[in-house]
Tab-separated table of C-alpha atoms in Angstrom:
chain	number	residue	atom	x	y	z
V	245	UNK	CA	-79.725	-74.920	6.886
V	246	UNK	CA	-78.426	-71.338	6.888
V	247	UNK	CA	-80.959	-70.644	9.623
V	248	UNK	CA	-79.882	-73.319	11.436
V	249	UNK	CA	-76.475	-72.195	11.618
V	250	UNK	CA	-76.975	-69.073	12.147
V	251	UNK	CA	-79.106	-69.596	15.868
V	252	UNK	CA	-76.671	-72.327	16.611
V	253	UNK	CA	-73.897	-69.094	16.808
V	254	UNK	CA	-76.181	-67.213	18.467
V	255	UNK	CA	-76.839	-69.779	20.753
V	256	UNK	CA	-80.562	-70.295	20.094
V	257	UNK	CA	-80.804	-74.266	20.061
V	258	UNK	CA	-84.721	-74.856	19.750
V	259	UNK	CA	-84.763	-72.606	17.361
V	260	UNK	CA	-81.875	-74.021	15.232
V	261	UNK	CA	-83.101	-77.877	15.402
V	262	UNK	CA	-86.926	-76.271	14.468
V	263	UNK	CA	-84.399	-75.079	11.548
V	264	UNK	CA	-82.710	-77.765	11.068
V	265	UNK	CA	-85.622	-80.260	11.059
V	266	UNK	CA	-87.508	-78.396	8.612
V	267	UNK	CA	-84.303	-78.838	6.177
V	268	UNK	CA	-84.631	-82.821	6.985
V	269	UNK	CA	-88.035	-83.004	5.999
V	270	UNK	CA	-87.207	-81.756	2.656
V	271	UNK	CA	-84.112	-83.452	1.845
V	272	UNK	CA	-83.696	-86.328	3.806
V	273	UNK	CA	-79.502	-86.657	3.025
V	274	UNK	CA	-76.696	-86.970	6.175
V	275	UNK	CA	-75.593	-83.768	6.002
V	276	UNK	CA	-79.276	-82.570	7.241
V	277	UNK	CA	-79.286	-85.245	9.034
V	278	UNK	CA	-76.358	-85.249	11.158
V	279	UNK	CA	-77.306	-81.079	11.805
V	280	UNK	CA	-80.558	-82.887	13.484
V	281	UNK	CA	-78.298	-85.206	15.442
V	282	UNK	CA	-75.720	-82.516	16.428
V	283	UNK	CA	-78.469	-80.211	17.761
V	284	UNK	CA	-80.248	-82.575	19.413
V	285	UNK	CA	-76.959	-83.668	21.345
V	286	UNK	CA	-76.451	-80.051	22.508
V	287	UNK	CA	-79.732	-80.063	24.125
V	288	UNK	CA	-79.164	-83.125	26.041
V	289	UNK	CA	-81.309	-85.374	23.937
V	290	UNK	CA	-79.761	-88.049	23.911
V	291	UNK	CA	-82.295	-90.789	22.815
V	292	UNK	CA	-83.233	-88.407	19.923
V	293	UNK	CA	-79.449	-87.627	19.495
V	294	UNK	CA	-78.829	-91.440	19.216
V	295	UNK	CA	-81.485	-91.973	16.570
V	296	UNK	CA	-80.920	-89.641	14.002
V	297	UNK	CA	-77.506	-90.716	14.265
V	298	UNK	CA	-78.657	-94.653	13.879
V	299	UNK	CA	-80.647	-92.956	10.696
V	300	UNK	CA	-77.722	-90.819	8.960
V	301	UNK	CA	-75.530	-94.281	9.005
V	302	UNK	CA	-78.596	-96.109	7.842
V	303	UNK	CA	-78.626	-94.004	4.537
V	304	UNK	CA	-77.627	-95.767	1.730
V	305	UNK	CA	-74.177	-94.737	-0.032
V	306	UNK	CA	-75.187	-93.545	-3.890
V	307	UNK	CA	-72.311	-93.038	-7.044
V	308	UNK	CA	-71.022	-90.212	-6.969
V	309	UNK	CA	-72.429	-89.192	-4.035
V	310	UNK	CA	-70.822	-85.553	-2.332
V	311	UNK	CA	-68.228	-86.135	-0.031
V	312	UNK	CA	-69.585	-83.824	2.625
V	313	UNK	CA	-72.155	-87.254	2.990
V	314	UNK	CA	-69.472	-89.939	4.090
V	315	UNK	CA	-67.951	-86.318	6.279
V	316	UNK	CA	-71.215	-86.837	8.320
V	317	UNK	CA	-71.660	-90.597	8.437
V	318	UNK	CA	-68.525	-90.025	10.469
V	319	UNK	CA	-69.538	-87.808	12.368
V	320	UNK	CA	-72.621	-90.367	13.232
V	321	UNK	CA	-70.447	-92.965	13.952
V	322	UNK	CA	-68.663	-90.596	16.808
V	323	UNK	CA	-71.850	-89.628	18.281
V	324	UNK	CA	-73.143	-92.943	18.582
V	325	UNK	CA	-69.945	-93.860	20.641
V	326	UNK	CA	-70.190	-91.538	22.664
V	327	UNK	CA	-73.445	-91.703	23.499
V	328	UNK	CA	-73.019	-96.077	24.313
V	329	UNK	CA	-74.339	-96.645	27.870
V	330	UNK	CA	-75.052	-92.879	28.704
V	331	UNK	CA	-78.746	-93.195	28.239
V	332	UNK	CA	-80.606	-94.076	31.351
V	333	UNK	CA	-83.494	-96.619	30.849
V	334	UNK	CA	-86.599	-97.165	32.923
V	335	UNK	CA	-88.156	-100.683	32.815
V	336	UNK	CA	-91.999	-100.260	33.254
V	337	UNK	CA	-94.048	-102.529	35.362
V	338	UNK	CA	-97.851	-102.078	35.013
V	339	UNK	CA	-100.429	-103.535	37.248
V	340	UNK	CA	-104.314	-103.135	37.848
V	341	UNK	CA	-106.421	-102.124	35.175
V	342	UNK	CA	-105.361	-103.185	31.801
V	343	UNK	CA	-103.787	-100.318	30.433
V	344	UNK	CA	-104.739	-98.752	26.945
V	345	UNK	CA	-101.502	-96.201	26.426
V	346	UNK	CA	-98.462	-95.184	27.998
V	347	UNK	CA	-96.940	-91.856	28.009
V	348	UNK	CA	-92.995	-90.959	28.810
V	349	UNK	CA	-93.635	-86.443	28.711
V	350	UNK	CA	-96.534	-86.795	26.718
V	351	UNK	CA	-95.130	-88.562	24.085
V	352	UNK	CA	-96.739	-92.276	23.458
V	353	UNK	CA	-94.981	-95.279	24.002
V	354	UNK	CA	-95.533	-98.666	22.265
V	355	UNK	CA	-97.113	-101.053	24.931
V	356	UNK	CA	-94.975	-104.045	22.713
V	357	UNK	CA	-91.929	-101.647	23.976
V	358	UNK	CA	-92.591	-102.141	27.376
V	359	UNK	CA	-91.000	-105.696	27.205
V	360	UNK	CA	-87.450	-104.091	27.410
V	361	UNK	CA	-86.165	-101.598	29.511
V	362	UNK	CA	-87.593	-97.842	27.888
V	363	UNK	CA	-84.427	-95.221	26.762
V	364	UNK	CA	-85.180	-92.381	28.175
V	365	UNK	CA	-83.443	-88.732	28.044
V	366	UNK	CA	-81.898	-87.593	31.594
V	367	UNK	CA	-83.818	-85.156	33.807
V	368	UNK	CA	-87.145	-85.479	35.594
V	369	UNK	CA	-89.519	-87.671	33.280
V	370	UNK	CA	-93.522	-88.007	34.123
V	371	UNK	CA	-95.004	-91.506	33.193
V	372	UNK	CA	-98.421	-92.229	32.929
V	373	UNK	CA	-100.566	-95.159	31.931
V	374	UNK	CA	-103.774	-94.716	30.915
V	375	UNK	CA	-107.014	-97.431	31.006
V	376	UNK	CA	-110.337	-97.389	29.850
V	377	UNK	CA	-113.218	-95.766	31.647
V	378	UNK	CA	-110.351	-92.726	32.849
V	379	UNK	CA	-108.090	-95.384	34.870
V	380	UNK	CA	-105.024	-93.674	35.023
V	381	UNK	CA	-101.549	-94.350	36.804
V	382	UNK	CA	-98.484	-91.904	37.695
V	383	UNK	CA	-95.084	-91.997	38.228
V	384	UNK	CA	-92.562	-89.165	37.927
V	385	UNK	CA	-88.661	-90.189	38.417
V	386	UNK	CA	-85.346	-88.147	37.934
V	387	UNK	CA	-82.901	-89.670	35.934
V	388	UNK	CA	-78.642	-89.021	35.559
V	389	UNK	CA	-76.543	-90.675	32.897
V	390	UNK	CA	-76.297	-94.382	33.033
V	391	UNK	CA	-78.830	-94.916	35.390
V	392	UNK	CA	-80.580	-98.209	35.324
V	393	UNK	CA	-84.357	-98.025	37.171
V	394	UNK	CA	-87.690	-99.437	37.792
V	395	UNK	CA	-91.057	-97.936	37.828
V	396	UNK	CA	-94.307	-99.777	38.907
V	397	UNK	CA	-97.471	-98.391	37.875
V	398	UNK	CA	-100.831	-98.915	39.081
V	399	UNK	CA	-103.747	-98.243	36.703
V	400	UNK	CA	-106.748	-97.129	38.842
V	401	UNK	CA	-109.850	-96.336	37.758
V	402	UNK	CA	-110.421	-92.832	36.954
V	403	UNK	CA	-113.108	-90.464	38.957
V	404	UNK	CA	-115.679	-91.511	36.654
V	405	UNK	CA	-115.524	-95.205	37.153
V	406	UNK	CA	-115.116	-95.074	41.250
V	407	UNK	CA	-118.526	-92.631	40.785
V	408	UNK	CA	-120.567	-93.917	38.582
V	409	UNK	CA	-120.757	-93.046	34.991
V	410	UNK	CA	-122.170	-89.263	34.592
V	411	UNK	CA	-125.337	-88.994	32.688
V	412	UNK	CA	-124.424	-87.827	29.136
V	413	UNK	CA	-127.009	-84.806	26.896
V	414	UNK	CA	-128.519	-86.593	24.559
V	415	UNK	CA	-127.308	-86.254	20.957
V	416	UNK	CA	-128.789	-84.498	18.363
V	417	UNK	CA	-128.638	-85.687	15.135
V	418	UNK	CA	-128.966	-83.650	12.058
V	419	UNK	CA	-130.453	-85.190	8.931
V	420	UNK	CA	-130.457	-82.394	6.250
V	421	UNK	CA	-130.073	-78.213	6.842
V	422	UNK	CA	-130.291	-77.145	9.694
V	423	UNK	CA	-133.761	-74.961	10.146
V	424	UNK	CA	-133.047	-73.287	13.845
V	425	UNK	CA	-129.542	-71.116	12.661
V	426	UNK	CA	-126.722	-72.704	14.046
V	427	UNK	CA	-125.997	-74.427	10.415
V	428	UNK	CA	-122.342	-72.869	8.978
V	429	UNK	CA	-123.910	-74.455	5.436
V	430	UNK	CA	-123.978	-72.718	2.367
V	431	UNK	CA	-121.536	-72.066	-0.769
V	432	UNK	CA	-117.882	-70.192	-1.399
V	433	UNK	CA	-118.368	-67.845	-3.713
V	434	UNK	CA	-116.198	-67.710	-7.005
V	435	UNK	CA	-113.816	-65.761	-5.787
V	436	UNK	CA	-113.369	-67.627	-2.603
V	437	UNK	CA	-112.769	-70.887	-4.396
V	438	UNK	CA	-110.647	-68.977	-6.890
V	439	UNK	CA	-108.189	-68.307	-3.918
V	440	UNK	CA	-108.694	-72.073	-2.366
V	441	UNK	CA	-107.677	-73.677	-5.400
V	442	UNK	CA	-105.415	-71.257	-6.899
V	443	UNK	CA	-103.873	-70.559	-3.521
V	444	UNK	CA	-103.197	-74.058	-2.562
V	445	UNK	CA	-101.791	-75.364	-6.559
V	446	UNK	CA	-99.300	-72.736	-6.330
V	447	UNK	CA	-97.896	-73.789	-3.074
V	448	UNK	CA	-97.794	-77.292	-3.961
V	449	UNK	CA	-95.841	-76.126	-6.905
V	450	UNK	CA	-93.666	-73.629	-5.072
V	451	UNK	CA	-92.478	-76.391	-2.629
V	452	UNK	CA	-92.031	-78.844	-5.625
V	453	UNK	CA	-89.943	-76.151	-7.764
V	454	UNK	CA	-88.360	-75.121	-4.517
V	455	UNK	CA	-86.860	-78.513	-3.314
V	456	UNK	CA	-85.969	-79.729	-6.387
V	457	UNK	CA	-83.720	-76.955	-6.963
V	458	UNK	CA	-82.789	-76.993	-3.472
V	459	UNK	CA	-81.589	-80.082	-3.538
V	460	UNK	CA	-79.574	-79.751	-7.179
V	461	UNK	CA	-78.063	-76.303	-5.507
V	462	UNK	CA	-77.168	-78.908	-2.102
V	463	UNK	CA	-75.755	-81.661	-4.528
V	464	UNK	CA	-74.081	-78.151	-6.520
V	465	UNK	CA	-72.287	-76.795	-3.831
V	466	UNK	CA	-71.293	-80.458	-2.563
V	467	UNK	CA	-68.819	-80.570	-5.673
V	468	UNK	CA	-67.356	-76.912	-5.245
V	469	UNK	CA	-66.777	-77.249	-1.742
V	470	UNK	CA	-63.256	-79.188	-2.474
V	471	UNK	CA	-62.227	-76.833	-5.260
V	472	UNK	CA	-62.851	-73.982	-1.791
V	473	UNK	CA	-60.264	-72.703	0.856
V	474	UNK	CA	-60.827	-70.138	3.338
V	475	UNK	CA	-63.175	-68.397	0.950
V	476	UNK	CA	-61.337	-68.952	-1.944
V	477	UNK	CA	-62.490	-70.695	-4.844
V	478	UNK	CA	-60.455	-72.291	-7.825
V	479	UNK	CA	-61.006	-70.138	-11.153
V	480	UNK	CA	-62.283	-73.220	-12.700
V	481	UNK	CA	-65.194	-73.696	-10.308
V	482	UNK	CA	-66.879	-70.343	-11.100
V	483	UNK	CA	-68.951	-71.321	-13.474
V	484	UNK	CA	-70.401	-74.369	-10.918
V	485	UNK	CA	-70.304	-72.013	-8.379
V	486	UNK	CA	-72.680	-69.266	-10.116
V	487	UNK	CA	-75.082	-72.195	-10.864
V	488	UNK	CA	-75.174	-73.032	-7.478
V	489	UNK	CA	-76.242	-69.864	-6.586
V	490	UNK	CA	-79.094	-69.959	-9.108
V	491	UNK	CA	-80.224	-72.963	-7.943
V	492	UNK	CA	-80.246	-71.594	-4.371
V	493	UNK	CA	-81.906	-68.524	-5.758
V	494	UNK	CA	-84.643	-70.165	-7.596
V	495	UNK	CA	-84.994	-72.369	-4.740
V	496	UNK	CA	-86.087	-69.928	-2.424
V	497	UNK	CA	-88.535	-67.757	-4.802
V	498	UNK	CA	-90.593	-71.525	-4.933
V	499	UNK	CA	-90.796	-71.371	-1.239
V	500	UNK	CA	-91.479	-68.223	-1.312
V	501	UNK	CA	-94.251	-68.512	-3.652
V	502	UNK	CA	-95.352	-71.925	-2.046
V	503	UNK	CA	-95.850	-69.811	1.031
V	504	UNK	CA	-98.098	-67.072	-0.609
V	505	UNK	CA	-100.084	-69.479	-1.738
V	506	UNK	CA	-101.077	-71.516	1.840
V	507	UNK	CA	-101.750	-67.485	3.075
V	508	UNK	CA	-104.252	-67.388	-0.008
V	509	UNK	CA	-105.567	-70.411	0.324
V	510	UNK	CA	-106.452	-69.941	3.855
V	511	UNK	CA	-108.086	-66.660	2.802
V	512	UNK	CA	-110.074	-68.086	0.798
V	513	UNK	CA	-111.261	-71.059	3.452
V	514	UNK	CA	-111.821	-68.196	5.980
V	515	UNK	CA	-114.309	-65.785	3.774
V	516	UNK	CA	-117.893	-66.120	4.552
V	517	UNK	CA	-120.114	-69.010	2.569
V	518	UNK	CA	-122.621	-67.347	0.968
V	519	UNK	CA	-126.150	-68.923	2.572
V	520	UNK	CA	-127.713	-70.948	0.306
V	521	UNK	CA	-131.668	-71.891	0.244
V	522	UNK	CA	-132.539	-74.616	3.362
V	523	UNK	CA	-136.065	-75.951	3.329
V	524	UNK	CA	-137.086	-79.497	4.812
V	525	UNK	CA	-140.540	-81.235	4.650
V	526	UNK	CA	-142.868	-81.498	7.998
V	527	UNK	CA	-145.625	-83.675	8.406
V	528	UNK	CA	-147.605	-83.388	11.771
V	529	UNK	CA	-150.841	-85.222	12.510
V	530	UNK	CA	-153.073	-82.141	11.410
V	531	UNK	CA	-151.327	-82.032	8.311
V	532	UNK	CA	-148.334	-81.072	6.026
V	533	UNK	CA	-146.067	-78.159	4.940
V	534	UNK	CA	-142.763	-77.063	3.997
V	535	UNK	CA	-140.616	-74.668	6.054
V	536	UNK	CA	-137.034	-73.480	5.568
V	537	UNK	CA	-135.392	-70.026	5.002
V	538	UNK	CA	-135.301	-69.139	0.912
């Protein structure tokens, strides 16, 4: 979240909602939340904007709960206002081939969706509907605030189906080693799967230790806050405050640690298997033998 803030000042948006997302993922509260929305609303998302707003105000209120939580459902509820009939939408038409998927940038759309008009984010949007056998259909449109459109699509068949289907190499199936070289078989060695498993326990454990403490330092410095003014904290809140920072502090050593451990881990998936023996049975009509590498 720190991170977050800090390239929102500086003005470095994609990198701030990478930030901010991450923080999400882990603690899944409005305050992260509503950073996600905010961000998102900079950048001119506005469908995305919309929806992690529709998600903060779908998160249900807990006893006891910080205050900082109901501070962003309100915030949610503003952004969703403001956002009410600024979307543009794009109602879909398909015809021709049945089509298998539909893509708005890349990014799939449900074919059930295409009953109702599609939300879409203004600018220049590509949308492409895809068939079996490569049939494919394009359509690029620009889109302002508010606009209302229709696109019609026609799913063609692709260069392979107008041209006959293209003679495929045959497949080659391997039962058993491989006896010509181009096997990657064989066995980590102890030290290798010392590192896999090691590696990869401690980062599970680093990112358990690290958000749960994360989110007791969050739900920490949720109570101080109020007891905070211009950088000035009541007397009486130094001993929560100090906590907090613990917490925080702890926090980020089981990140840290949880990180060390994927590097390790991946060290140890990335050393060389050690080749183990490969032999296979061979029966011709002269006779019988073994072959294989030992």
């Amino acid at each position: 979240m720190d991170d977050g803030k800090a390239r929102t000042k500086s003005g470095e948006l994609p990198r701030a909602l990478d930030a901010y997302l991450k923080a999400h993922e882990i603690m899944h509260v409005p305050t992260t939340g509503i950073a996600v929305a905010r961000t998102h609303y900079a950048m001119g998302h506005l469908v995305e904007a919309r929806d992690a707003a529709a998600e903060v105000l779908r998160h249900p209120r807990e006893p006891g709960e910080p205050a900082v939580f109901e501070h962003a459902r309100k915030q949610a509820r503003e952004i969703e206002t403001q956002l009410k009939g600024r979307i543009p939408t794009v109602k879909i038409r398909l015809r021709g081939a049945p089509a298998t998927k539909v893509l708005v940038d890349d990014v799939e759309v449900p074919l059930s969706a295409l009953a109702d008009p599609v939300p879409m984010n203004p600018g220049s949007r590509v949308i492409v509907a895809k068939g079996e056998g490569g049939a494919e259909g394009k359509a690029q449109v620009a889109l302002s605030e508010k606009d209302v459109k229709e696109v019609e699509l026609e799913v063609v068949p692709g260069g392979a189906a107008r041209g006959g289907a293209a003679a495929s190499a045959p497949k080659r199936t391997v039962v058993g080693p491989s006896l010509d070289g181009d096997d990657a078989g064989g066995e980590r060695s102890g030290a290798a799967n010392a590192l896999v498993y090691g590696g990869f326990g401690l980062a599970a454990t680093g990112v358990v230790v690290g958000s749960v403490t994360g989110l007791l330092a969050f739900s920490k410095a949720g109570d101080v806050k109020p007891q905070c003014e211009n950088g000035i904290c009541d007397p009486a809140a130094a001993s929560d405050l100090d906590s907090t920072k613990t917490m925080a502090m702890v926090s980020n050593i089981g990140f840290a640690a949880a990180a060390a451990g994927a590097v390790l881990g991946v060290i140890g998936l990335a050393l060389p298997k050690t080749r183990s023996t490969t032999s296979a049975i061979v029966v011709t009509p002269t006779g019988a033998g073994v072959r294989g590498t030992f």
